[in-house]
Short mmCIF file of C-alpha atoms and ligand atoms in Angstrom, two decimals:
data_model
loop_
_atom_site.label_atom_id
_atom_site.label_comp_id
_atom_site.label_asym_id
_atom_site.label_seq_id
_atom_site.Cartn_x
_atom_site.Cartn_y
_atom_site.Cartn_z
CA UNK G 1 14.95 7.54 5.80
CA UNK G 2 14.56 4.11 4.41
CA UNK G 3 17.11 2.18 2.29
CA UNK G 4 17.14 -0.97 0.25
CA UNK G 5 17.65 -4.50 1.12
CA UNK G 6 20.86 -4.52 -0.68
CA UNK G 7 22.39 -2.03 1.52
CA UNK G 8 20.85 -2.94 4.54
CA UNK G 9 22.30 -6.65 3.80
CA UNK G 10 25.86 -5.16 3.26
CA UNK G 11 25.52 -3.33 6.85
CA UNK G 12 24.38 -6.02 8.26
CA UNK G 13 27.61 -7.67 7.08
CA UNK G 14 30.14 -5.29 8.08
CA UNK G 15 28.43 -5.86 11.34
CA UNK G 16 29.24 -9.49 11.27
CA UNK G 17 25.33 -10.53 10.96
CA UNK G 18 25.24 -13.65 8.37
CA UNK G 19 23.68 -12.50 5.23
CA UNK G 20 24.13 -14.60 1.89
CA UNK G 21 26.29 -13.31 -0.96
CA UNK G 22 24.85 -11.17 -2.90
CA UNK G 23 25.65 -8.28 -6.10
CA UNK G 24 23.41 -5.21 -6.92
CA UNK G 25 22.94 -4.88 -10.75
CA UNK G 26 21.64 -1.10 -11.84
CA UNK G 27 21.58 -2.04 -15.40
CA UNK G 28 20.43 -4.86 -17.48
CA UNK G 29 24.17 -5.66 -19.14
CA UNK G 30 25.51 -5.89 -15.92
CA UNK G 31 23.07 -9.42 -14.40
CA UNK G 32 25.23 -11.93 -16.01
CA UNK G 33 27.97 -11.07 -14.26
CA UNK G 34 26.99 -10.60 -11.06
CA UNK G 35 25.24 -13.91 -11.32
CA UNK G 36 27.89 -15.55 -12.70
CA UNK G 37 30.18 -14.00 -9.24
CA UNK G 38 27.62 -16.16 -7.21
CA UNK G 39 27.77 -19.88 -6.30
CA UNK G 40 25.26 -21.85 -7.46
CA UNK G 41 23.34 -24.33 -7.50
CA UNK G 42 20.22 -21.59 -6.71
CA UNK G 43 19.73 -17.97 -6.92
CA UNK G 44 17.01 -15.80 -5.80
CA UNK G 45 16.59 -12.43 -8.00
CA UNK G 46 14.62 -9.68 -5.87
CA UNK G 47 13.48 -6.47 -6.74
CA UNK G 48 14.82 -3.68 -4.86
CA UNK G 49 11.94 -0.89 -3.71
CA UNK G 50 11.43 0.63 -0.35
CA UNK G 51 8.54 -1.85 -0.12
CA UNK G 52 8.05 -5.11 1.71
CA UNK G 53 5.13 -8.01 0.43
CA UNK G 54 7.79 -8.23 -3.25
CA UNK G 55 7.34 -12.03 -3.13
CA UNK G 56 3.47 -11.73 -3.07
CA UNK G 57 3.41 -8.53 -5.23
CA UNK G 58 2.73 -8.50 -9.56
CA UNK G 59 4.28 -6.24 -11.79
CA UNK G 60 1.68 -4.53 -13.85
CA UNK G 61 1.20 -5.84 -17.33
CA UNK G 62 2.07 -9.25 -16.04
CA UNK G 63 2.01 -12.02 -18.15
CA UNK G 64 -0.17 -14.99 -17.13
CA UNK G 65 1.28 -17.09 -14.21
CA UNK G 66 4.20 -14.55 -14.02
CA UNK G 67 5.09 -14.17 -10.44
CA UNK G 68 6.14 -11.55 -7.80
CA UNK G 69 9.55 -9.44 -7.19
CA UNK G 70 11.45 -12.29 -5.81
CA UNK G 71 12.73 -15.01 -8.12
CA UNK G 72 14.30 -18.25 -7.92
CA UNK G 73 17.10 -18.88 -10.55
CA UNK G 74 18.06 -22.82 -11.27
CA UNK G 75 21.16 -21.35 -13.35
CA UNK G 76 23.24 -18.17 -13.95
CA UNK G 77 21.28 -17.72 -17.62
CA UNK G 78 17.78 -17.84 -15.91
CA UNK G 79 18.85 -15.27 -12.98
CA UNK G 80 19.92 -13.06 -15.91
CA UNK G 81 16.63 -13.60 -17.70
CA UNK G 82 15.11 -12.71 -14.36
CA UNK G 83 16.56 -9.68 -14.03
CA UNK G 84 16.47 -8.08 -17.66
CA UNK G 85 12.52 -9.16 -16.98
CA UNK G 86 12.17 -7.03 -14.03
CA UNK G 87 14.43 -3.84 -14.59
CA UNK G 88 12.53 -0.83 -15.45
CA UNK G 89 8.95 -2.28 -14.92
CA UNK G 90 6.52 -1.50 -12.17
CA UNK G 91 5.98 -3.62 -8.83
CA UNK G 92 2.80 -3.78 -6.95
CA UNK G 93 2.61 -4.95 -3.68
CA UNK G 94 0.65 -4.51 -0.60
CA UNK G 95 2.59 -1.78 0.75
CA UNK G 96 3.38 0.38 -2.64
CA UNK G 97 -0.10 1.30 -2.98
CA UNK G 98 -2.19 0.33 -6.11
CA UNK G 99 0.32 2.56 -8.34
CA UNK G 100 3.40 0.57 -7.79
CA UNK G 101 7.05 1.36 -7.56
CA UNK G 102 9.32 1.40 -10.64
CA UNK G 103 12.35 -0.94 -10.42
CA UNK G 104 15.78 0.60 -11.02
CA UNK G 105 17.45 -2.06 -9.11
CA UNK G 106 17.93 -5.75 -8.65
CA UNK G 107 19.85 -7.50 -5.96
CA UNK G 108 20.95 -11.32 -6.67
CA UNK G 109 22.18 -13.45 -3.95
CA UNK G 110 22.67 -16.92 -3.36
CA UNK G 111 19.20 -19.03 -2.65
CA UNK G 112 19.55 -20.68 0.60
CA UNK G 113 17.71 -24.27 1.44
CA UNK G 114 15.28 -23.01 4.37
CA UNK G 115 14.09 -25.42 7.33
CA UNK G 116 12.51 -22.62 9.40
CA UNK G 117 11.35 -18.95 8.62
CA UNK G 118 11.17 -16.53 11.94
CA UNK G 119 10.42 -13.18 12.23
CA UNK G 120 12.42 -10.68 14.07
CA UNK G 121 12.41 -6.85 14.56
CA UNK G 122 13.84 -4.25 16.85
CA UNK G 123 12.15 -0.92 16.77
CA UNK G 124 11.98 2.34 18.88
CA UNK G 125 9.15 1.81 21.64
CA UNK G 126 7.96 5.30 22.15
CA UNK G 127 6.01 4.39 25.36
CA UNK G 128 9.29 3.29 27.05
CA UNK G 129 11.56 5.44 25.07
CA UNK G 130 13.31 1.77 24.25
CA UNK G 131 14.62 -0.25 22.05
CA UNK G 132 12.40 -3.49 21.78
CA UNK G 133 12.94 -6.64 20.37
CA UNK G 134 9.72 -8.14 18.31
CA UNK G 135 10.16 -12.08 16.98
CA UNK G 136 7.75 -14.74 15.93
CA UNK G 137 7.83 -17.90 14.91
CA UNK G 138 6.04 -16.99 12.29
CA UNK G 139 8.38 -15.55 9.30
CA UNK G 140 7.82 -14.49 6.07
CA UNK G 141 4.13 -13.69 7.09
CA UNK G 142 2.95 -9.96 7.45
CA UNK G 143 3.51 -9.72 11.44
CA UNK G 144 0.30 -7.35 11.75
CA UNK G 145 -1.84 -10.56 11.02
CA UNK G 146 0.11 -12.35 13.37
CA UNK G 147 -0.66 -10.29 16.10
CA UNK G 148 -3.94 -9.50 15.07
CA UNK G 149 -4.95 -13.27 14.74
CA UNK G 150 -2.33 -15.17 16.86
CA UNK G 151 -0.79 -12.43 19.30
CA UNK G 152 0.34 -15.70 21.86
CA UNK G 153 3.03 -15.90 18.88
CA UNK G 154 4.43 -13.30 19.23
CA UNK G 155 7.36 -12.46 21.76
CA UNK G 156 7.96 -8.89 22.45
CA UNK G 157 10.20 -6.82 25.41
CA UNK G 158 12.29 -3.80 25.78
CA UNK G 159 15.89 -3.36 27.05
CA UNK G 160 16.95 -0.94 29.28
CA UNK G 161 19.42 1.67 28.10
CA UNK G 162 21.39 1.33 31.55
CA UNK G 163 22.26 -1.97 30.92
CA UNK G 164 21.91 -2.44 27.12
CA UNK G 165 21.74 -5.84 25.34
CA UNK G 166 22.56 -8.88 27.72
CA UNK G 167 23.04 -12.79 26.85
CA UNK G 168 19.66 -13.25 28.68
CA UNK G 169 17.60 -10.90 25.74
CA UNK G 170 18.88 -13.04 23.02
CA UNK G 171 18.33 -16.68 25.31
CA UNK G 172 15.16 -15.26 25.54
CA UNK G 173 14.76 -14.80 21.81
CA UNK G 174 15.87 -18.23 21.27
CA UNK G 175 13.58 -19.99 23.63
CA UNK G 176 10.92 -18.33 22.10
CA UNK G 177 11.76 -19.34 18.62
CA UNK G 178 12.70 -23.04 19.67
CA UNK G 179 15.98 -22.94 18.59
CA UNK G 180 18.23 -25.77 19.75
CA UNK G 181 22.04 -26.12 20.80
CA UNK G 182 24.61 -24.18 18.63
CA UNK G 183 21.52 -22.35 17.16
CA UNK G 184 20.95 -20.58 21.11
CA UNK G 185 24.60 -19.50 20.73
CA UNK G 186 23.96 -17.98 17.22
CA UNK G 187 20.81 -16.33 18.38
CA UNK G 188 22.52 -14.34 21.27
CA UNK G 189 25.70 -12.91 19.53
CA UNK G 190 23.29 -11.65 16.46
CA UNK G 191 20.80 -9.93 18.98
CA UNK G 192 23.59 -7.95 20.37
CA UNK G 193 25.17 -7.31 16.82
CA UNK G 194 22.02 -6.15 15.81
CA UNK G 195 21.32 -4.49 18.77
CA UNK G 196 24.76 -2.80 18.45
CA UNK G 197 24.05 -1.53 15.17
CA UNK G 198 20.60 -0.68 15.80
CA UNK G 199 22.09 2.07 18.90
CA UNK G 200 25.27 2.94 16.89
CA UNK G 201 23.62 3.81 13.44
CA UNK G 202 20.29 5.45 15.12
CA UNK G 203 18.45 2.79 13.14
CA UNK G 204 14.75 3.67 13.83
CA UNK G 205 13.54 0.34 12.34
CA UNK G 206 15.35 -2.91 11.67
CA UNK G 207 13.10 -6.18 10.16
CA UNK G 208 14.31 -9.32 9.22
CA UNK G 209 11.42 -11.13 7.53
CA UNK G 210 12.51 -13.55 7.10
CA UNK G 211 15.20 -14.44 9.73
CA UNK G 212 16.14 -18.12 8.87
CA UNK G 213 17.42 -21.69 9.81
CA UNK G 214 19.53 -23.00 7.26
CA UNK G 215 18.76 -26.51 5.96
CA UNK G 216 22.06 -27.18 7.94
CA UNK G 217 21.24 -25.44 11.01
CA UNK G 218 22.26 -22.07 11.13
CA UNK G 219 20.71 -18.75 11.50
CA UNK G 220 20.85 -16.25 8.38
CA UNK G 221 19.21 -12.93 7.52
CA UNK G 222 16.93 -13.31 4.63
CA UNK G 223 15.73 -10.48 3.80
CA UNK G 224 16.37 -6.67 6.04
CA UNK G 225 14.06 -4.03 6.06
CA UNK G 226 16.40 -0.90 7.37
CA UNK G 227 14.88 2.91 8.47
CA UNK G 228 17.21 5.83 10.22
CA UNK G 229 16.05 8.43 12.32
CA UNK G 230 16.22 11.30 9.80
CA UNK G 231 17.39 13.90 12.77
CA UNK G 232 20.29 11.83 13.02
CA UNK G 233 21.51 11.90 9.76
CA UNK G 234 23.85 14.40 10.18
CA UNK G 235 26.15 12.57 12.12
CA UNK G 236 26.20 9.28 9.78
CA UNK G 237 27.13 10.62 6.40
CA UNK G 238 27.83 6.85 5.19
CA UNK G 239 23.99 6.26 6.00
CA UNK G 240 23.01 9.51 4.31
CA UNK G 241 24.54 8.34 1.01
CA UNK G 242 22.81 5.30 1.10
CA UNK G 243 19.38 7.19 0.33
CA UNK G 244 17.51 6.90 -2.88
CA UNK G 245 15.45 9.68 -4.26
CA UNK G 246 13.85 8.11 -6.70
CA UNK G 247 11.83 6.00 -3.85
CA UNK G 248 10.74 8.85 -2.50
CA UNK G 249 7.60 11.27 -2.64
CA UNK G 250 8.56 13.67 -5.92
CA UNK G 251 6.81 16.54 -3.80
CA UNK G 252 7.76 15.25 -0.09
CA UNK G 253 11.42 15.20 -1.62
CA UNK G 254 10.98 18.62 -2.94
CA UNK G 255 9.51 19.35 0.47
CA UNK G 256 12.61 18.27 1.96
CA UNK G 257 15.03 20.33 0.81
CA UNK G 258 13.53 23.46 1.44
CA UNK G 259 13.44 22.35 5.22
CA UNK G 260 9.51 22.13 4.81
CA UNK G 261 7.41 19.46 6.95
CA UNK G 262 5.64 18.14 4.38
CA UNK G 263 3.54 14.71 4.36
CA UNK G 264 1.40 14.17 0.74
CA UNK G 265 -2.32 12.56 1.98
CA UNK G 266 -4.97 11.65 -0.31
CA UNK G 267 -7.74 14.16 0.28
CA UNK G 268 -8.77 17.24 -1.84
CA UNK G 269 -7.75 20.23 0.19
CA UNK G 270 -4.46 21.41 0.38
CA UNK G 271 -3.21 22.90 3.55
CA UNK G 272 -0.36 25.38 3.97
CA UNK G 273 -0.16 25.78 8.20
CA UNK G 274 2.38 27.00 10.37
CA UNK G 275 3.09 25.04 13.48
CA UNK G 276 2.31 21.01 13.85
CA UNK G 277 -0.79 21.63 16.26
CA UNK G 278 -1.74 24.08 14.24
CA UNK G 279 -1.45 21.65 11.21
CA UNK G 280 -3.02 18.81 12.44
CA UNK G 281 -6.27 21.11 13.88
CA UNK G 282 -6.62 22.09 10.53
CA UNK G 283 -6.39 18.57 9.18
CA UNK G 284 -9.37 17.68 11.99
CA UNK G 285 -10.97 20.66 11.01
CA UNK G 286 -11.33 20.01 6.99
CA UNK G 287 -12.19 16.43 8.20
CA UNK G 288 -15.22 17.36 10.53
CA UNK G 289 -16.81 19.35 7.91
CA UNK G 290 -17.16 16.93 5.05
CA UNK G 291 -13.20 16.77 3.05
CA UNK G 292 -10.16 15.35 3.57
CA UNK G 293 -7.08 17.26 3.47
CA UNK G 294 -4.45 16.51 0.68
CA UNK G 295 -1.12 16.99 3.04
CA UNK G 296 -0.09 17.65 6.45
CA UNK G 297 2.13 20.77 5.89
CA UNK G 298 4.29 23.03 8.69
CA UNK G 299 5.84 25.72 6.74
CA UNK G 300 7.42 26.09 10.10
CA UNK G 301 8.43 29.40 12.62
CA UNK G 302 11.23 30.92 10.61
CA UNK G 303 10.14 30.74 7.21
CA UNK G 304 10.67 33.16 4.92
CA UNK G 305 9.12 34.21 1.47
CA UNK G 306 11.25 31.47 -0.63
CA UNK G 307 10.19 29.05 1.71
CA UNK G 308 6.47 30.00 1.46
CA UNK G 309 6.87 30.32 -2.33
CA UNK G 310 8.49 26.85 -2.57
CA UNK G 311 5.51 25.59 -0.12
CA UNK G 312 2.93 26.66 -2.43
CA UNK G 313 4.13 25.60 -5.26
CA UNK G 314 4.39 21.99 -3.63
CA UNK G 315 0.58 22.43 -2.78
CA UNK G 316 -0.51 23.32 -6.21
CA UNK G 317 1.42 20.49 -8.12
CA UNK G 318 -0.84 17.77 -6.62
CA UNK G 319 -3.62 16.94 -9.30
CA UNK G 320 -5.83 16.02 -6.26
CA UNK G 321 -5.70 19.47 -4.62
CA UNK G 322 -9.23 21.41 -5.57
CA UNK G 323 -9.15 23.91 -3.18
CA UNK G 324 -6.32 25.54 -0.79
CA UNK G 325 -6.52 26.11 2.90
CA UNK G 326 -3.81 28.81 4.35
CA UNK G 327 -4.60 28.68 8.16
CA UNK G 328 -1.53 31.10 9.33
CA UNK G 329 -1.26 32.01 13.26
CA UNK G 330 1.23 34.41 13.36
CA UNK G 331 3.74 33.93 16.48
CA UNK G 332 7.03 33.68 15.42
CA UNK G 333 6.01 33.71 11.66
CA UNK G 334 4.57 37.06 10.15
CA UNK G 335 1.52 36.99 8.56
CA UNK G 336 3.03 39.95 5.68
CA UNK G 337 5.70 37.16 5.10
CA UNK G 338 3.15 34.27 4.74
CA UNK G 339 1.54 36.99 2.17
CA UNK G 340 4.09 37.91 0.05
CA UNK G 341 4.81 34.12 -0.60
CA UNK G 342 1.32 33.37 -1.37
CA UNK G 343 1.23 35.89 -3.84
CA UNK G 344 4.98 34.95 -5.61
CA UNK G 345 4.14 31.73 -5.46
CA UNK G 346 0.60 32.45 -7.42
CA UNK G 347 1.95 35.10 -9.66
CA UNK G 348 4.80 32.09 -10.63
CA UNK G 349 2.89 28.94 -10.73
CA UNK G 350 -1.06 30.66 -11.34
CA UNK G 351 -4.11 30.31 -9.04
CA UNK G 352 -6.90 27.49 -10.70
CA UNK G 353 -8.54 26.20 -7.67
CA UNK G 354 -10.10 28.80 -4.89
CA UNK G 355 -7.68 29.54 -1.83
CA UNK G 356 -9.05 30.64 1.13
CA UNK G 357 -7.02 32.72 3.65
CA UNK G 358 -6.91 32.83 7.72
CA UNK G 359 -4.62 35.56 9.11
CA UNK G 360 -4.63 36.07 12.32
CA UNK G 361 -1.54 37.14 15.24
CA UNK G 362 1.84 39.55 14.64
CA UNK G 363 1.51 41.83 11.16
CA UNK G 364 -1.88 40.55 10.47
CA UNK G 365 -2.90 43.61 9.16
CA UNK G 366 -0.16 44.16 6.85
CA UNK G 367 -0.99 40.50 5.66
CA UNK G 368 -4.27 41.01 5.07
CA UNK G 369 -3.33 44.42 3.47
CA UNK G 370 -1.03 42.65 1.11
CA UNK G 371 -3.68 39.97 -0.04
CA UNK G 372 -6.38 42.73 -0.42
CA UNK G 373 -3.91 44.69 -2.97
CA UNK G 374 -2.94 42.05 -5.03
CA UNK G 375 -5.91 41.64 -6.75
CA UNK G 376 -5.98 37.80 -6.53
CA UNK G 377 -9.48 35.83 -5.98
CA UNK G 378 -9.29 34.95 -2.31
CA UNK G 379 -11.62 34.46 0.21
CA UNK G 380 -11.08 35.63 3.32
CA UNK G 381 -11.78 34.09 6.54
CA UNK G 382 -12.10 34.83 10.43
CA UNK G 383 -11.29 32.11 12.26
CA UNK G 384 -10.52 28.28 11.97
CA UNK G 385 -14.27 27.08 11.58
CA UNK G 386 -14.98 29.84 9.16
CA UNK G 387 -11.84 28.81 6.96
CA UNK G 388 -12.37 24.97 6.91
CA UNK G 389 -16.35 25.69 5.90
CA UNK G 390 -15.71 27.72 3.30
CA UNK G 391 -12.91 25.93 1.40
CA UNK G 392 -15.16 22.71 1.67
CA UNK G 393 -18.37 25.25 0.13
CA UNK G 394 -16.28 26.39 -2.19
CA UNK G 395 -14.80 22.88 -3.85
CA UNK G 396 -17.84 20.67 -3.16
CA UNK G 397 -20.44 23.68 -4.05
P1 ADP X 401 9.43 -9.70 0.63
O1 ADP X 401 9.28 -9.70 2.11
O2 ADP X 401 9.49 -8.32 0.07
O3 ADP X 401 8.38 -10.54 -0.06
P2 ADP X 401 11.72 -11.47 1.00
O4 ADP X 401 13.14 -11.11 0.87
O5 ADP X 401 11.22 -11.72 2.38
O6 ADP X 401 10.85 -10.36 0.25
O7 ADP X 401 11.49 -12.76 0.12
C1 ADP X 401 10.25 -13.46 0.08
C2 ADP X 401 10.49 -14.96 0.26
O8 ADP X 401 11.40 -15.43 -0.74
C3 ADP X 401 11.16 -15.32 1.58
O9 ADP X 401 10.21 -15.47 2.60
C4 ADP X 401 11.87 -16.58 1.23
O10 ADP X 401 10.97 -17.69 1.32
C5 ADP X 401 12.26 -16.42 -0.24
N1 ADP X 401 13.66 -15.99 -0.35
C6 ADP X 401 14.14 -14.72 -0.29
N2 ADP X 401 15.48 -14.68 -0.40
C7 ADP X 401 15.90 -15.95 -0.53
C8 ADP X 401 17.17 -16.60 -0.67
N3 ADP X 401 18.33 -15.92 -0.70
N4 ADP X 401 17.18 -17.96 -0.76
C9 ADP X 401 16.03 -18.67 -0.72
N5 ADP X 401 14.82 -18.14 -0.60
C10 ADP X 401 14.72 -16.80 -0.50
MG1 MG X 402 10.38 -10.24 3.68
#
């Protein structure tokens, strides 16, 4: 789960990480005020979307030389121009995709005078099963074309769970970003804040892109980029509360709360699969003969008819989906509950695009029994290469 700067920024504080002042403002009436909370003499509107590249991004139906989603203000009245401007309309940046993300949010802070803009991140390594630190001298830049054009600039190591953060990470941080006397000092005691957070929030991605020196020397946060391990939710219900639905999938949301592993793609086949192998050879499958699937979905071992139901009806409210894939083994799942699903699910939401059905394992024949009876236009198949070539014959003829 990902959450906004804002939030991330007020974390970061309670940590004890320096982060300018800043005020969230959800509604247009509310800018003026928050500006007028901040000192001057500069402040820096920003946009607040689960998306990073604002600065660089347009809004759509931008007027001529209007820039990005992060603003400089010279006054309070021109922050609170800046943020009535923004509310409401839609940012596109590199990461949103070509559609955009709607603002409902603005976050004004303070505008710092910048000498030097790093990059640091700490992220879950899952080839040591660490935590590792990522920095660059190179801030503010997309770090993927840092390391794809200038990888010697970039510092990167993991620490070892047995002895967690020590002084010498964060000296080596600071060598690496030639920071100088009290600067070193800085550097080591926010590594091991972050570092503490990062462990005692189960923070699954932290970026500061941005990281900054001051015009008078010190280090600051900039801008925070926050994601949580969504298994570990349950124990942080102050993180939990922090998440915003509107930033999220409409059908990967929906997905969500009926406990369904759900991931929306861009292809043209829509997949209903138990099991993640299962899933993902289906996915390979559609691929190798001629499609592309339109999710990655594991309706899981224990699901029941509601579930199914719900899963469908997911599948079939994505314009792109022209033809449906059900690629069931039963194990632990039955293949008459997988059935009786499809067939609520069609009888609810209607059947417009041709559904092809693979049965096979415990209760198959009931399944298949069930499908037969119902009357419904479905073509059957026999195994996995039989199922993937006929839902690609039958929606690209
Ligand atoms: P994004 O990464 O989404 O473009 P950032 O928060 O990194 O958004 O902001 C983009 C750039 O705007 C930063 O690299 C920095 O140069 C400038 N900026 C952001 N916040 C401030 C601030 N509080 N004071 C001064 N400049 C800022
Ligand atoms: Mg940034």
């Amino acid at each position: 789960m990902n959450i906004h700067e804002y939030q991330a920024k007020a974390l970061l504080r309670d940590y004890g990480a320096p982060v300018s002042d800043g005020r969230v403002v959800m509604r247009a009436e509310e800018a003026k005020t928050a500006a007028g909370e901040l000192e001057g003499p500069l402040w820096v509107v920003k946009a607040q979307i689960h998306a990073g590249g604002r600065g660089k991004g347009h809004f759509k139906e931008a007027g001529a030389g209007e820039k990005g989603g992060v603003r400089l203000a010279k006054s309070v009245e021109e922050a609170d121009e800046e943020a009535r401007r923004m509310l409401g309309r839609t940012l596109v940046t590199h990461q949103t995709g070509p559609d955009g993300k709607e603002v409902g949010r603005i976050y004004i802070e303070e505008g710092s005078g910048i000498a030097r803009e790093l990059y640091l991140a700490l992220l879950v390594d899952r080839q040591t099963s660490r935590v590792s630190f990522v920095c660059s001298t190179e801030g503010g830049m997309d770090i993927e074309e840092v390391a794809a054009e200038t990888p010697e600039k970039i510092l990167s190591f993991s620490v070892d769970p047995v002895t967690g953060y020590q002084p010498f990470h964060g000296r080596r941080i600071a060598f690496m970003l030639g920071l100088e006397g009290k600067q070193v000092k800085q550097c080591v005691a926010l590594m091991g804040t972050l570092y503490r957070l990062f462990v005692e929030k189960d923070v699954e991605m932290l970026e500061i892109n941005p990281l900054i020196v001051t015009d008078a020397g010190e280090l600051k946060c900039l801008d925070a980029k926050m994601g949580f391990d969504s298994n570990a939710l349950y124990r942080h219900g102050d993180i939990a509360a922090l998440r915003d639905e509107s930033e999220e999938d409409p059908k990967e949301l929906a997905a969500s709360k009926y406990d369904l592993n759900y991931i929306a793609l861009d292809g043209e086949i829509g997949c209903m699969v138990n099991g993640a192998g299962l899933a993902m050879a289906t996915m390979d499958i559609i691929k190798l003969h001629g499609a592309e699937p339109a999710n990655f979905l594991d309706v899981g071992g224990g699901a029941t008819k509601e579930k199914v139901t719900e899963a469908f009806k997911i599948i079939t409210s994505d314009a792109n989906v022209k033809g449906i894939l059900v690629n069931i083994f039963g194990g632990i799942m039955r293949c008459d509950i997988i059935a009786e699903g499809v067939i609520a699910a069609v009888k609810e939401v209607g059947l417009e695009v041709p559904l092809v059905v693979r049965l096979e394992g415990t209760n198959v024949e009931q399944g298949k029994a069930i499908i037969d009876q119902s009357g419904l236009n479905v073509i059957a198949a026999d195994d996995l290469s039989d199922a993937a070539a006929k839902i690609v014959k039958a929606v690209k003829g």
